[in-house]
Coordinates of C-alpha atoms in Angstrom, one line a residue:
X113 CA -70.0 -7.2 96.7
X114 CA -71.8 -5.0 99.1
X115 CA -71.4 -1.3 99.0
X116 CA -72.1 1.7 101.2
X117 CA -72.9 5.3 100.5
X118 CA -72.0 8.5 102.3
X119 CA -74.3 11.4 101.6
X120 CA -72.7 14.9 102.2
X121 CA -75.0 18.0 102.1
X122 CA -73.0 21.1 101.4
X123 CA -76.0 23.4 101.2
X124 CA -75.1 26.4 99.0
X125 CA -71.4 26.2 99.5
X126 CA -70.1 25.2 96.0
X127 CA -66.5 26.0 97.0
X128 CA -66.5 23.5 99.9
X129 CA -68.1 20.9 97.6
X130 CA -65.3 21.4 95.0
X131 CA -62.7 21.1 97.8
X132 CA -64.2 17.8 98.9
X133 CA -64.3 16.5 95.3
X134 CA -60.7 17.5 94.8
X135 CA -59.7 15.6 98.0
X136 CA -61.6 12.5 96.9
X137 CA -59.8 12.6 93.5
X138 CA -56.4 12.8 95.3
X139 CA -57.3 9.8 97.4
X140 CA -58.5 7.8 94.4
X141 CA -55.1 8.4 92.7
X142 CA -52.9 8.0 95.7
X143 CA -54.5 4.8 97.0
X144 CA -55.6 3.4 93.6
X145 CA -59.2 3.3 94.5
X146 CA -60.6 3.8 90.9
X147 CA -63.6 1.5 91.1
X148 CA -63.8 1.3 94.9
X149 CA -64.4 4.9 95.6
X150 CA -66.8 6.7 93.3
X151 CA -68.7 10.0 93.8
X152 CA -71.2 12.1 92.0
X153 CA -72.3 15.7 92.7
X154 CA -76.0 16.2 93.0
X155 CA -77.5 19.6 92.2
X156 CA -81.3 19.2 92.3
X157 CA -81.9 22.8 91.0
X158 CA -79.5 22.5 88.0
X159 CA -81.7 20.0 86.1
X160 CA -84.2 22.8 85.2
X161 CA -81.3 25.1 84.2
X162 CA -79.7 22.6 81.9
X163 CA -82.9 22.0 79.9
X164 CA -83.3 25.8 79.5
X165 CA -79.7 26.3 78.4
X166 CA -79.4 23.4 76.0
X167 CA -81.8 24.8 73.2
X168 CA -79.9 28.1 73.4
X169 CA -76.6 26.9 71.8
X170 CA -78.6 25.2 68.9
X171 CA -80.1 28.6 68.1
X172 CA -76.7 30.3 68.2
X173 CA -75.3 27.6 65.9
X174 CA -77.3 29.0 63.0
X175 CA -75.0 30.8 60.5
X176 CA -75.3 34.6 60.6
X177 CA -76.5 36.4 57.5
X178 CA -73.8 37.8 55.3
X179 CA -75.6 41.1 54.6
X180 CA -75.3 42.1 58.2
X181 CA -71.5 42.3 58.5
X182 CA -71.0 44.6 61.4
X183 CA -73.9 43.2 63.5
X184 CA -72.7 39.7 63.0
X185 CA -69.3 40.7 64.3
X186 CA -70.9 42.2 67.4
X187 CA -72.8 39.1 68.1
X188 CA -69.7 37.0 67.7
X189 CA -67.9 39.2 70.2
X190 CA -70.8 38.8 72.6
X191 CA -70.8 35.0 72.2
X192 CA -67.0 34.8 72.7
X193 CA -67.3 36.9 75.9
X194 CA -70.0 34.6 77.3
X195 CA -68.0 31.5 76.4
X196 CA -64.9 32.7 78.3
X197 CA -66.9 33.1 81.5
X198 CA -68.4 30.2 83.5
X199 CA -71.3 28.4 81.9
X200 CA -74.8 29.5 82.9
X201 CA -75.6 26.2 84.7
X202 CA -72.5 26.6 86.9
X203 CA -73.5 30.1 87.9
X204 CA -77.0 29.0 88.7
X205 CA -75.8 25.9 90.5
X206 CA -73.6 28.0 92.7
X207 CA -76.8 29.6 94.1
X208 CA -78.6 26.2 94.5
X209 CA -78.0 23.3 96.9
X210 CA -75.1 21.0 96.3
X211 CA -74.7 17.5 97.8
X212 CA -72.1 14.8 97.2
X213 CA -72.9 11.2 97.0
X214 CA -69.9 8.9 97.7
X215 CA -70.0 5.2 97.0
X216 CA -67.6 2.8 98.6
X217 CA -67.6 -0.5 96.7
X218 CA -65.2 -3.0 98.4
X219 CA -65.2 -6.8 98.0
X220 CA -66.2 -9.0 100.9
X221 CA -62.6 -9.7 101.9
X222 CA -61.8 -6.0 102.2
X223 CA -64.1 -5.2 105.1
X224 CA -61.4 -3.6 107.2
X225 CA -60.4 -1.2 104.3
X226 CA -64.1 -0.3 103.8
X227 CA -64.6 0.4 107.5
X228 CA -61.5 2.5 107.6
X229 CA -62.7 4.6 104.7
X230 CA -66.2 4.9 106.2
X231 CA -64.5 6.3 109.4
X232 CA -62.0 8.5 107.6
X233 CA -64.1 10.3 105.0
X234 CA -66.6 11.9 107.5
X235 CA -63.9 12.9 109.9
X236 CA -61.8 14.9 107.4
X237 CA -62.2 18.7 107.2
X238 CA -64.2 19.4 104.0
X239 CA -66.6 16.6 104.7
X240 CA -67.0 17.2 108.5
X241 CA -69.0 20.4 108.0
X242 CA -71.3 18.8 105.4
X243 CA -73.2 16.7 107.9
X244 CA -72.2 13.3 106.6
X245 CA -74.6 10.4 106.7
X246 CA -73.4 6.8 106.1
X247 CA -75.9 4.5 104.4
X248 CA -75.2 0.8 104.6
X249 CA -76.5 -2.0 102.4
X250 CA -79.2 -3.0 104.9
X251 CA -80.6 0.5 105.6
X252 CA -84.2 1.5 104.6
X253 CA -83.1 4.3 102.3
X254 CA -80.4 2.3 100.6
X255 CA -82.5 1.4 97.5
X256 CA -83.5 5.0 96.8
X257 CA -79.9 6.2 97.3
X258 CA -78.6 3.5 95.0
X259 CA -81.1 4.5 92.2
X260 CA -80.3 8.1 92.7
X261 CA -76.5 7.4 92.4
X262 CA -77.1 5.5 89.1
X263 CA -79.3 8.3 87.6
X264 CA -76.8 11.1 88.4
X265 CA -74.4 12.0 85.5

């Protein structure tokens, strides 16, 4: 089965990227496109933020000393207030660039369906402003895009 990619660059507009993600989720459910339409958000700046923020929770996981009763309660209150807000990587990613990589993975007898989705997705509203670029199986940058899609979480 050949597949195609659509690269959507939202710049720093996190809200528009989330709207596009939500719309893709709706289509996946409505048209039963579970394996045929897949997407991943790419935040190139967030990788450095995640490595910095992951050791931090391990340090907080250490049990507080019992002799410091009131100070331990204060730190627990501070931790609870930071947990209720957005995670640090989400806040930092909102300031960075966000792109969406959509993979259409139709079988060879579904060429018409694949072409309809390749035409429909870039023409819809949240995707239209993201300068969509369609990458087919035979294109020069297909291999790098395919590897990038597989490495994204």
